[in-house]
Coordinates of C-alpha atoms in Angstrom, one line a residue:
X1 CA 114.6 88.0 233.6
X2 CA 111.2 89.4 234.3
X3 CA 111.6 91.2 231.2
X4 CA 112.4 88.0 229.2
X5 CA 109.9 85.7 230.9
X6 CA 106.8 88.0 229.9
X7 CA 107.4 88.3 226.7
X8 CA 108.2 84.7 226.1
X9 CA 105.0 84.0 227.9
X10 CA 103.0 86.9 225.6
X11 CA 105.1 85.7 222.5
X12 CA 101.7 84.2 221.0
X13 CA 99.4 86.9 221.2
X14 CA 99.6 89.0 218.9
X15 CA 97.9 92.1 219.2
X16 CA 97.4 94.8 217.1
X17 CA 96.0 98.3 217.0
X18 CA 93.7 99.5 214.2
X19 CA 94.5 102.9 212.2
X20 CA 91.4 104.1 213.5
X21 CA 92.1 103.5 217.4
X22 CA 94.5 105.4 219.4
X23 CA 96.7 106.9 216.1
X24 CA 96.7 106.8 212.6
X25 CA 99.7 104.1 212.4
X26 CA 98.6 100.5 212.7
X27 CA 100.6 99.4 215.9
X28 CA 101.9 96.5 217.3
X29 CA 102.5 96.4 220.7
X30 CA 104.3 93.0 220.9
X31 CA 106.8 94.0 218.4
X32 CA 107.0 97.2 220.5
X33 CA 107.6 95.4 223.6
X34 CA 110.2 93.7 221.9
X35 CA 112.1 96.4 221.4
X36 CA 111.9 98.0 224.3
X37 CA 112.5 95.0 226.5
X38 CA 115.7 94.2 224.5
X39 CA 117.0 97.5 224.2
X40 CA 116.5 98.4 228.3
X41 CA 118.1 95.0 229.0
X42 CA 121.3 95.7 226.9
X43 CA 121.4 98.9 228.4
X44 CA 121.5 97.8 231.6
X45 CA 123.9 95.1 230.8
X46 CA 125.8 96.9 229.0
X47 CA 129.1 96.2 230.3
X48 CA 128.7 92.8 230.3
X49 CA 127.8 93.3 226.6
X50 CA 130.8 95.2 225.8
X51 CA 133.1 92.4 227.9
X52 CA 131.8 89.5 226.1
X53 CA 131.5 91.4 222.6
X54 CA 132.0 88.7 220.3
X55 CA 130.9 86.7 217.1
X56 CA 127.0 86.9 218.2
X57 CA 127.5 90.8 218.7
X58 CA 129.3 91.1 215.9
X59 CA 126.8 89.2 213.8
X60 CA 124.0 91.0 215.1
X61 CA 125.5 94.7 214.1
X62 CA 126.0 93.4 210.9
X63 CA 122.6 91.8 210.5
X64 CA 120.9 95.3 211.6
X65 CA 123.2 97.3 209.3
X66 CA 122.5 95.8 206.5
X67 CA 119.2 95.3 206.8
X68 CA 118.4 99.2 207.3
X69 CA 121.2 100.1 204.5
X70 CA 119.2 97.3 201.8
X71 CA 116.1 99.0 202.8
X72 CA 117.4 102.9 202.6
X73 CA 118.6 101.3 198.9
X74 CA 115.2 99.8 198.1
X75 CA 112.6 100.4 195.5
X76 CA 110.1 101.1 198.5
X77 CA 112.4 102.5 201.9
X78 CA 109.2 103.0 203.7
X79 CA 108.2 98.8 203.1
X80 CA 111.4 98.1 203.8
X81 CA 111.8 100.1 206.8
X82 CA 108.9 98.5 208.1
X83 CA 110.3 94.8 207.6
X84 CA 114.2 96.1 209.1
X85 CA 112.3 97.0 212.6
X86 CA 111.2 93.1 213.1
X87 CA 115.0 92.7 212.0
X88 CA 116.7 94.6 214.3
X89 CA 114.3 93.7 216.9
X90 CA 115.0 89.7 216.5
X91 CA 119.1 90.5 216.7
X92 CA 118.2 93.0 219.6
X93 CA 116.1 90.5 221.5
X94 CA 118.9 87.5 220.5
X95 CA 121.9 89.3 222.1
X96 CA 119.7 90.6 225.6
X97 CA 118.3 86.9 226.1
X98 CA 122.6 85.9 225.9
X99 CA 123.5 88.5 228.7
X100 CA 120.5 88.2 230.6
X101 CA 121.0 84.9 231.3
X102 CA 123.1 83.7 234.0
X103 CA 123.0 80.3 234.7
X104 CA 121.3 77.5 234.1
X105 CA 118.1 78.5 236.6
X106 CA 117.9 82.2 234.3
X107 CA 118.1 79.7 231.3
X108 CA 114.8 77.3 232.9
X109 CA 112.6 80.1 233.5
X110 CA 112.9 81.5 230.2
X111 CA 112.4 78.2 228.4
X112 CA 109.4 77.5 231.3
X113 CA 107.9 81.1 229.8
X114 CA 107.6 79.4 226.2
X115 CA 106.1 76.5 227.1
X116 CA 103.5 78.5 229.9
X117 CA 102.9 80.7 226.5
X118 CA 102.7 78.2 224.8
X119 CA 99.5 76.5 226.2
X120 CA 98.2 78.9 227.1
X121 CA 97.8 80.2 223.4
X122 CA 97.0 76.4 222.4
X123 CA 93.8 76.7 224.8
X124 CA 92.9 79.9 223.0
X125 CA 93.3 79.0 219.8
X126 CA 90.9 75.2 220.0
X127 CA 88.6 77.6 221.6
X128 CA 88.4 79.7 218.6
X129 CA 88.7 77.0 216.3
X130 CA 85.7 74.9 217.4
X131 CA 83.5 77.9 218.8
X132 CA 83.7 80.9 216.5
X133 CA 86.2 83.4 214.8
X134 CA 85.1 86.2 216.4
X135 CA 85.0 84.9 219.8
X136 CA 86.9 86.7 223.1
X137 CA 89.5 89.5 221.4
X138 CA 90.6 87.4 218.0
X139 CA 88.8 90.0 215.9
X140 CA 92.5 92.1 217.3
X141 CA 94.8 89.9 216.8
X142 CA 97.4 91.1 213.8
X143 CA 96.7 88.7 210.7
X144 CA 93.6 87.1 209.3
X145 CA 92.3 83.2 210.2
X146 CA 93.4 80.9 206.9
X147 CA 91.4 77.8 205.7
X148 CA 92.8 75.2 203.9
X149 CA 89.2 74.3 201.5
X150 CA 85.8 73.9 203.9
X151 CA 87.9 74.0 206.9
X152 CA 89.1 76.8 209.6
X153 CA 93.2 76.1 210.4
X154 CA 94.2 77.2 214.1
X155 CA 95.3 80.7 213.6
X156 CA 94.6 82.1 216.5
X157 CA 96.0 84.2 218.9
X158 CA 99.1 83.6 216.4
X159 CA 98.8 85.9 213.1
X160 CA 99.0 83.2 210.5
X161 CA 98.7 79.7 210.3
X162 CA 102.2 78.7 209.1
X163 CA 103.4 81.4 212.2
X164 CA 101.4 79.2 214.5
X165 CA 102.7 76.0 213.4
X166 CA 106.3 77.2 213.4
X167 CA 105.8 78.7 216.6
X168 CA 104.4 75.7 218.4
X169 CA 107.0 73.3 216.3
X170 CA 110.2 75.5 217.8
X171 CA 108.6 75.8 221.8
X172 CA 107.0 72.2 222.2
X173 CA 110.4 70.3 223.5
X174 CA 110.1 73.4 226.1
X175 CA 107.3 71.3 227.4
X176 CA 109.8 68.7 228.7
X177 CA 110.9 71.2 231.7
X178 CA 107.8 71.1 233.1
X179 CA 106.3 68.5 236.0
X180 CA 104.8 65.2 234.9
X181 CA 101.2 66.2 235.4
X182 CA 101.7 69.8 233.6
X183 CA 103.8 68.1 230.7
X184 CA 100.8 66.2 230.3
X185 CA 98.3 68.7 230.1
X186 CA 100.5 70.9 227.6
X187 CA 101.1 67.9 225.8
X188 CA 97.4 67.5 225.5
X189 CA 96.5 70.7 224.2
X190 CA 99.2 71.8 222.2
X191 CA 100.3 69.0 219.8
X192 CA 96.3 68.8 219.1
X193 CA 96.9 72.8 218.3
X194 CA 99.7 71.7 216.3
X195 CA 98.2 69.3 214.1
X196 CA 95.3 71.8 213.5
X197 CA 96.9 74.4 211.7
X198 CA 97.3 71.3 208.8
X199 CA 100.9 72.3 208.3
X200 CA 103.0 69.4 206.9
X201 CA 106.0 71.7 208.2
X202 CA 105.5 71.5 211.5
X203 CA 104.7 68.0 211.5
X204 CA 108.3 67.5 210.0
X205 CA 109.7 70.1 212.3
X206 CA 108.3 68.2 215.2
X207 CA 109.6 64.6 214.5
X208 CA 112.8 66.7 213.4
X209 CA 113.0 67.9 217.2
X210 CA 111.8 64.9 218.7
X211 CA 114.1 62.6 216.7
X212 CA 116.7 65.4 217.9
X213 CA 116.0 64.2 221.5
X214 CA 116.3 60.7 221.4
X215 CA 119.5 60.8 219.3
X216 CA 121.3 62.7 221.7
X217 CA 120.2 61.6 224.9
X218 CA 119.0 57.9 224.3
X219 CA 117.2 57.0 227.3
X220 CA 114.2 55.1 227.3
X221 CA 112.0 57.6 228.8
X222 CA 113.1 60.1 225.7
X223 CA 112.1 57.3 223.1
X224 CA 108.5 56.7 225.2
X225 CA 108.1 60.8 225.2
X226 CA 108.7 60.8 221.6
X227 CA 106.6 57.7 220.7
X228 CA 103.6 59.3 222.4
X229 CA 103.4 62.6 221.1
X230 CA 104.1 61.2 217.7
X231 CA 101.3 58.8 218.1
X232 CA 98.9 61.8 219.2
X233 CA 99.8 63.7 216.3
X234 CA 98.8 60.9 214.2
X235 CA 95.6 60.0 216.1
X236 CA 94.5 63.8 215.6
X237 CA 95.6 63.9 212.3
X238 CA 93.5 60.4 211.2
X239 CA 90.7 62.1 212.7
X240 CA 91.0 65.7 211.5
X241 CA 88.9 65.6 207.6
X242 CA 91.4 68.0 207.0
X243 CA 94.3 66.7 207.0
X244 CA 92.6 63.7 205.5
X245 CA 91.6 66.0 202.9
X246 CA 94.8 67.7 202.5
X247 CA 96.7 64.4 201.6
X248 CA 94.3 63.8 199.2
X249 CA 94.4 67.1 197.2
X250 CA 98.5 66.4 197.4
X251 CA 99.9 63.5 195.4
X252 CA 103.7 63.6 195.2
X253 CA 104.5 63.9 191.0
X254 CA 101.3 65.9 190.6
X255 CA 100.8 69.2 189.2
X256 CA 98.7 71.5 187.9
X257 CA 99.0 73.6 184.5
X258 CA 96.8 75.1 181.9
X259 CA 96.9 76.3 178.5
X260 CA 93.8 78.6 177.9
X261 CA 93.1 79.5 174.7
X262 CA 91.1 82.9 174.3
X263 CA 89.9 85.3 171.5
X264 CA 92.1 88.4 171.6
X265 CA 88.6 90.3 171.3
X266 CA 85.5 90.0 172.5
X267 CA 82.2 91.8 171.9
X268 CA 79.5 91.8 175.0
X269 CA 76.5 93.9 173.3
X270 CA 72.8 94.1 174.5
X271 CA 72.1 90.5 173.9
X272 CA 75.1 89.0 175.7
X273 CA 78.3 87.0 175.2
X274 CA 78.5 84.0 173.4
X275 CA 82.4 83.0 172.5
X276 CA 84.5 80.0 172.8
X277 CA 87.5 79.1 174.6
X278 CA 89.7 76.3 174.4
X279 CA 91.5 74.5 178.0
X280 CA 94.8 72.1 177.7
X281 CA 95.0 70.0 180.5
X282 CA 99.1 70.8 180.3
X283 CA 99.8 69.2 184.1
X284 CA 99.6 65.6 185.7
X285 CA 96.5 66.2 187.6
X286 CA 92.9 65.1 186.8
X287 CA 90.6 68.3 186.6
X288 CA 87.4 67.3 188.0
X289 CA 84.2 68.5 186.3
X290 CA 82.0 67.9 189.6
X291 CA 82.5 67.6 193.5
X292 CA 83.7 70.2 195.9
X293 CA 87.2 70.3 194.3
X294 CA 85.9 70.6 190.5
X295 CA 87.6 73.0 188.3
X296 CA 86.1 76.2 186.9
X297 CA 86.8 78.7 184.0
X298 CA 86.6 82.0 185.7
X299 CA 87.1 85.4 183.8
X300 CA 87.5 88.8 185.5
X301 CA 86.7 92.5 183.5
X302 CA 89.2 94.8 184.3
X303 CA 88.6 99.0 183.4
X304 CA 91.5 100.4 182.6
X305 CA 93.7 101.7 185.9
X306 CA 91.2 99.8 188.2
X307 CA 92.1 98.0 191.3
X308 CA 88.5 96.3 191.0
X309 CA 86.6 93.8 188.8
X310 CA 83.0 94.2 187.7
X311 CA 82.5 90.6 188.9
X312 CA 83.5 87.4 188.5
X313 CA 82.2 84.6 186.0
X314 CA 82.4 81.0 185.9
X315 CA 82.3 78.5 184.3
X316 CA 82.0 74.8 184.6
X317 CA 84.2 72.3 182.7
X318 CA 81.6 70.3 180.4
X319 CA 83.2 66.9 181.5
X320 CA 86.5 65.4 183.3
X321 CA 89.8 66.2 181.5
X322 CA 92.7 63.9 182.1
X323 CA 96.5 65.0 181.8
X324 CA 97.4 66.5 178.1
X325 CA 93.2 66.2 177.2
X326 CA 92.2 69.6 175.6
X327 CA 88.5 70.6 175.4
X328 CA 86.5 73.7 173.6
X329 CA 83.8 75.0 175.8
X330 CA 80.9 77.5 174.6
X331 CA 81.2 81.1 177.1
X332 CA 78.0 82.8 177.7
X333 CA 77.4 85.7 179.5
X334 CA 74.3 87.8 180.1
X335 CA 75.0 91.3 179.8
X336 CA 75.7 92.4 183.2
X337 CA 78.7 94.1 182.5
X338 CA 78.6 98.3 182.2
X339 CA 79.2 99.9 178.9
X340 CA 83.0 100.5 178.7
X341 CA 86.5 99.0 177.1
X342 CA 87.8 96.5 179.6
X343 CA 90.6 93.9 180.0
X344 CA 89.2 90.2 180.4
X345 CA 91.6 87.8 182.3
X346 CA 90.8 84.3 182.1
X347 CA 91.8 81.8 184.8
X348 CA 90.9 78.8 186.3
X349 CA 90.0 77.6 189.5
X350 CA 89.2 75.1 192.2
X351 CA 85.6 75.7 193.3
X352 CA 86.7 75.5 196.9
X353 CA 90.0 76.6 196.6
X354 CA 92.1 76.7 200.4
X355 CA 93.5 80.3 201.9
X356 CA 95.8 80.7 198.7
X357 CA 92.9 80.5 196.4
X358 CA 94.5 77.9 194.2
X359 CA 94.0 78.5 190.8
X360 CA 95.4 76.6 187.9
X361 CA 97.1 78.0 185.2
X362 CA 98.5 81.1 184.2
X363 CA 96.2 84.0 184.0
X364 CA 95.5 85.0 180.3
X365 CA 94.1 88.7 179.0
X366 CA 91.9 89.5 176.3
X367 CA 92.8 93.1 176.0
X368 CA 90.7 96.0 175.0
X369 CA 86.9 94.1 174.9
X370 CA 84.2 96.7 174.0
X371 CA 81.0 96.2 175.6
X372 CA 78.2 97.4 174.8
X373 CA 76.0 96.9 176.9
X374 CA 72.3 97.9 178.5
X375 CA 73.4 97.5 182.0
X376 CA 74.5 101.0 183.7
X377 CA 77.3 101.3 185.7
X378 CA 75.3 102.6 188.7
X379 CA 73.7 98.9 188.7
X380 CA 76.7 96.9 188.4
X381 CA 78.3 96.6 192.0
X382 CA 82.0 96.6 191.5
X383 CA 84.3 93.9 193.6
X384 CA 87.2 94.4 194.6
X385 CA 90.1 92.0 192.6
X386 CA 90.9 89.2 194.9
X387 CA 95.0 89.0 195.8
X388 CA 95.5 86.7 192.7
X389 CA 97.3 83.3 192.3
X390 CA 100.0 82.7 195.1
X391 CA 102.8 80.9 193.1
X392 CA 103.5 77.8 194.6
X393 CA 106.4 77.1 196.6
X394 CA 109.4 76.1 193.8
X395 CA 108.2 79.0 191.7
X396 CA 108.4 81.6 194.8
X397 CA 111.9 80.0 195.6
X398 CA 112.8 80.6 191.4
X399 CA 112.4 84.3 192.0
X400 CA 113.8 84.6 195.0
X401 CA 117.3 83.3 193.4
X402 CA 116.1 85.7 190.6
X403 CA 116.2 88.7 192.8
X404 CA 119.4 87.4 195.1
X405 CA 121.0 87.4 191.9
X406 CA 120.2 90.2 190.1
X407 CA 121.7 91.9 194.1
X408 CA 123.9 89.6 195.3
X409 CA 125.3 92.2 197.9
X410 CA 122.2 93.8 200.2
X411 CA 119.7 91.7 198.3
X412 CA 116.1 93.8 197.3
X413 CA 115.3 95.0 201.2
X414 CA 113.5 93.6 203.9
X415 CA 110.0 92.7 203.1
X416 CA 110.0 94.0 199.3
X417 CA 110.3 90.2 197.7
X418 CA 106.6 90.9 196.2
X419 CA 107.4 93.9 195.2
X420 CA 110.7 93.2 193.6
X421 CA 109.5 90.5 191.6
X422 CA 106.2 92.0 190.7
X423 CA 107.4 93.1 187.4
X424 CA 108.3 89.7 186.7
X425 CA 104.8 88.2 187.1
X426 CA 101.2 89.2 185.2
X427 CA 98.5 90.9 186.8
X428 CA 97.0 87.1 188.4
X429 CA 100.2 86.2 190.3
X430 CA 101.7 86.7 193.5
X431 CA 104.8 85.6 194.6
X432 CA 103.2 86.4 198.3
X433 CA 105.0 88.5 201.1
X434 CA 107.9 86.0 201.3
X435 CA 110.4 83.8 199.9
X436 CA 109.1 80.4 202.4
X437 CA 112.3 80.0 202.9
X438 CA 114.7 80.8 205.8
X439 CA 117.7 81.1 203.2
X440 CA 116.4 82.3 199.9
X441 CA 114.2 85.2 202.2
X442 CA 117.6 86.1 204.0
X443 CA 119.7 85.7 200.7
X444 CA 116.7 87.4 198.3
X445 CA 116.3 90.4 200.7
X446 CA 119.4 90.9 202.7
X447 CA 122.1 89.6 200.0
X448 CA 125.4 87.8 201.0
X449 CA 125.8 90.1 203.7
X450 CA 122.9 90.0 205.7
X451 CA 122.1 86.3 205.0
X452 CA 125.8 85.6 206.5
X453 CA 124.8 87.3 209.6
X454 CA 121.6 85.4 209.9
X455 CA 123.0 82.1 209.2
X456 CA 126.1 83.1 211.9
X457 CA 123.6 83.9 214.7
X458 CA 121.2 80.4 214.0
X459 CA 123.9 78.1 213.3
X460 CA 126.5 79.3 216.5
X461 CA 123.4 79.0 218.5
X462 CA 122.7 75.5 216.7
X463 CA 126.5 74.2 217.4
X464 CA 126.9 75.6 220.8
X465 CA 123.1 73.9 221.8
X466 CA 124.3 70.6 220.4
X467 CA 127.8 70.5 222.3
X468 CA 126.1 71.7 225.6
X469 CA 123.7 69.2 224.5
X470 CA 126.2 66.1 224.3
X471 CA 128.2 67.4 227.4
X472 CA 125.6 68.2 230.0
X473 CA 123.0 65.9 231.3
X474 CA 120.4 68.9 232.1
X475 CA 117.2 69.4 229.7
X476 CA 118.1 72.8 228.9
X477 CA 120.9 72.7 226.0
X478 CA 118.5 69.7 224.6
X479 CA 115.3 71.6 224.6
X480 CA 117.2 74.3 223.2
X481 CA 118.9 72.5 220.2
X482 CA 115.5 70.6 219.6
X483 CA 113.5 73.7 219.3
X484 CA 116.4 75.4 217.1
X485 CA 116.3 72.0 215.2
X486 CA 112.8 72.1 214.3
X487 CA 112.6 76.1 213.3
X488 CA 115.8 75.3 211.0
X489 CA 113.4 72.0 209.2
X490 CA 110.4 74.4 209.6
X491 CA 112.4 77.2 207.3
X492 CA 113.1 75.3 204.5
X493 CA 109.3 76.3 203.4
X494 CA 108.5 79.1 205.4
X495 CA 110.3 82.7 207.1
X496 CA 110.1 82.6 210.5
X497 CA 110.7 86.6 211.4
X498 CA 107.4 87.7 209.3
X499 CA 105.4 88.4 212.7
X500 CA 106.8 88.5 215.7
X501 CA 104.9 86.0 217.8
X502 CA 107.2 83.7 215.8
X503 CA 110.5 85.5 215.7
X504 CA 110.4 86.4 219.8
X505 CA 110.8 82.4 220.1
X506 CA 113.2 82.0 217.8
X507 CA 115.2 84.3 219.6
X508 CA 114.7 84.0 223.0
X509 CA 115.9 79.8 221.9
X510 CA 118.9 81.9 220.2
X511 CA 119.8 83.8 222.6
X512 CA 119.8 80.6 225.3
X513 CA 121.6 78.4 222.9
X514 CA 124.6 81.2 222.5
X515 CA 124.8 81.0 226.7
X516 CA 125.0 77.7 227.4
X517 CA 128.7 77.2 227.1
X518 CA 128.4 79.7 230.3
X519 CA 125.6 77.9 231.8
X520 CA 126.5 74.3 231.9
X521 CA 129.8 74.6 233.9
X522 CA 127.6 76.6 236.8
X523 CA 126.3 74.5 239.9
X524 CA 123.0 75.4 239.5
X525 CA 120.1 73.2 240.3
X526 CA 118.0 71.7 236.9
X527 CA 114.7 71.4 236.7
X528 CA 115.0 68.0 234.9
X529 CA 115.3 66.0 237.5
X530 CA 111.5 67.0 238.8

């Protein structure tokens, strides 16, 4: 229990070692302490485990198998490797949290452990938020701080701001086991947190859970609870420019595509560029020729076999250009390009673009530009070429049925999405490191197989939550299913196992959920009734 408690407290802060501190590997000592911790407590409960071997166990060796066998069968074992170790160590984790667990006072502390975690990392991360990036340790935490356009999302001590969000969403009903005056505080500080990491996922997650609560248990005090949080959320949110921001950038029926019309050569001598290239406003949006959100012709020049760019140019559109509009607009370019044959990929984008970089249209190449050029390469300072486009949502999910098809079985291997549908994309896309989905990154990567397993182990742990839920009148079945409730809305748009400051809640709830049929029968005082 010790065990347990400690890392559901740590589960937020996520820490990681550099190449260049203690060894040349970049380590991760929460994901190693989750391993460890789960493998020394099935050890040491290993009889029990062998006793109650059952559909969880059975699940769990299954999920683990496959995933190392789709990533020994992988274009890239190493990658895949990499992604089956957070695998094995969420199924390890789920089946020691089941054994562990006695009865319902094990079950409390646990769940008490998230929600001390929980604000704790909440403090931590409004600190960061409001006073700096690089404030206490965050320069160590694993993952990088997002924005979504001029402002900072709460990231912090999480690794990403979608792993913070779905973190939070799955451990805030944990909040309810706690005494009136510290359920307040929590609430206080982490449904604030919440809102600040401008996810619309959690936000659905959240009323998911909380509409979980009053549902099952119907009391008046449940429906005052839930009608107070959810009216904090929306007070933070009105007053957050962000998410103000955010609604407005997102108009249900909108979207955004290009046509881009280029000359298939180019020729940048000693007196510059002077071309022209024709836009088709192909989507439903407005492009904005001014403001912070206007839209910009950018082009990159690409050497042959380079990972880099020798800069990037833009342009401004030379007026608004409404839905199916077109417009011809005069390129010129000093010459500050080195004398060399490069590739020239046009693309647009949003002058302040949020932590995806949004850019609109598909990128297009003019291949094989001469310059000639009086600029040196030895003046030029090459750039590095940003990560490219992040496909939006429906097309990541298109190619993650692409690759669960093309491998129904084992899938492509843990982790190797991106990689696996690289060939499928031009050099401006990415289809990013996951599906953003629950079951098209489990079906995509893991096939029938592994994806079964998964689905076995969340939804058991889902039923027997809910009947413990219905049957018992302690908190800790209901705080359980709400929790598992709101990761399950959460992963319609996002993979909860990518870091494991997200996947050691999401198990620790698992592994709770598959021990209350055990825990609700035993005469052990609740802490409900505090």
């Amino acid at each position: 229990m010790v065990a347990l408690t400690a890392l559901a407290v740590a589960a937020p802060f996520d820490l990681g070692i550099p190449a260049d501190g203690w060894t040349s590997l970049h380590l991760r000592p929460l994901l190693m302490a989750m391993l460890a911790a789960s493998a020394w407590i099935i050890v040491r409960n290993h009889r029990r485990v062998v006793q109650r071997f059952g559909r969880l166990e059975i699940a769990v060796v299954v999920w683990i198998a496959v995933g190392w066998i789709s990533a020994a069968l992988s274009g890239s074992p190493t990658l895949g490797a990499a992604a089956a170790i957070r695998l094995t160590a969420f199924g390890l984790l789920t089946v020691a949290a089941r054994h562990a667990i006695d009865d319902r006072r094990d079950a409390v502390v646990v769940l008490k452990g998230l929600a001390a975690g929980l604000v704790a990392a909440s403090i931590v991360g409004l600190i960061v938020r409001f006073a700096g990036r690089e404030v206490l340790v965050t320069q160590h935490f694993v993952g990088s701080i997002g924005g979504l356009q001029s402002f900072t999302r709460l990231t912090r001590p999480w690794s990403n701001p979608n792993v913070a969000a779905m973190a939070l969403g799955a451990t805030v009903p944990a909040l309810l086991l706690l005494r009136r005056s510290r359920l307040i505080v929590g609430a206080a500080v982490a449904i604030p947190a919440l809102v600040m990491t401008y996810s619309r996922g959690a936000l659905l997650a959240v009323l998911a859970a909380g509409l979980t609560i009053v549902v099952v248990r119907r009391t008046r005090a449940d429906v005052g609870r839930a009608g107070i949080a959810i009216a904090l959320m929306l007070v933070v949110a009105v007053a957050s420019p962000g998410w103000m921001s955010r609604w407005d950038a997102w108009e249900p029926g909108q979207s955004s595509t290009a046509v881009i019309d280029a000359p298939p050569s180019l020729r940048l001598d000693r007196t510059g560029l002077d071309a022209r290239v024709t836009l088709v406003n192909s989507g439903s949006r407005v492009w904005r020729a001014g403001g912070s959100q206007r839209i910009e012709l950018a082009a990159s020049w690409v050497g042959e076999g380079q990972d880099w760019s020798w800069g990037e140019h833009r342009w401004a559109l030379p007026q608004d250009l409404p839905p199916g509009a077109s417009v011809e607009m005069r390129v010129a370019l000093d010459p500050v390009i080195p004398v060399g044959t490069f590739d020239v990929r046009w693309h647009l984008v949003q002058h302040e673009g949020d932590e995806f970089r949004r850019e609109f249209g598909r990128a297009t190449a003019s291949r094989g530009i001469v310059v000639e050029s009086a600029v040196a390469a030895a003046d030029v300072e090459p750039v590095h070429l940003p990560a490219g486009r992040l496909l939006a949502r429906p097309a990541i999910w298109e190619h993650a049925l692409r690759e669960f098809v093309g491998s129904p079985l084992v899938g492509v291997g843990p982790g190797e999405l991106a990689v696996a549908a690289a060939d499928d994309l031009d050099g401006g896309e990415i289809p990013g490191r996951h599906a953003h989905s629950l079951p098209l990154e489990a079906l995509a990567t893991t096939g029938l197989l592994g994806a079964g397993a998964l689905f076995m182990i969340l939804g058991g742990a889902v039923r027997r939550a809910a009947r413990g839920a219905r049957r018992d009148d302690s908190l800790v079945a209901l705080v359980t299913l709400a929790g598992l409730v709101a990761v399950m809305v959460h992963g319609l748009v996002d993979w909860p196992l990518i870091y494991s400051s997200a996947a050691i809640p999401v198990a620790l709830l698992a592994g709770v959920a598959w021990a209350v049929p055990t825990l609700v029968h035993r005469p052990a005082p609740s802490a409900s009734r505090r």
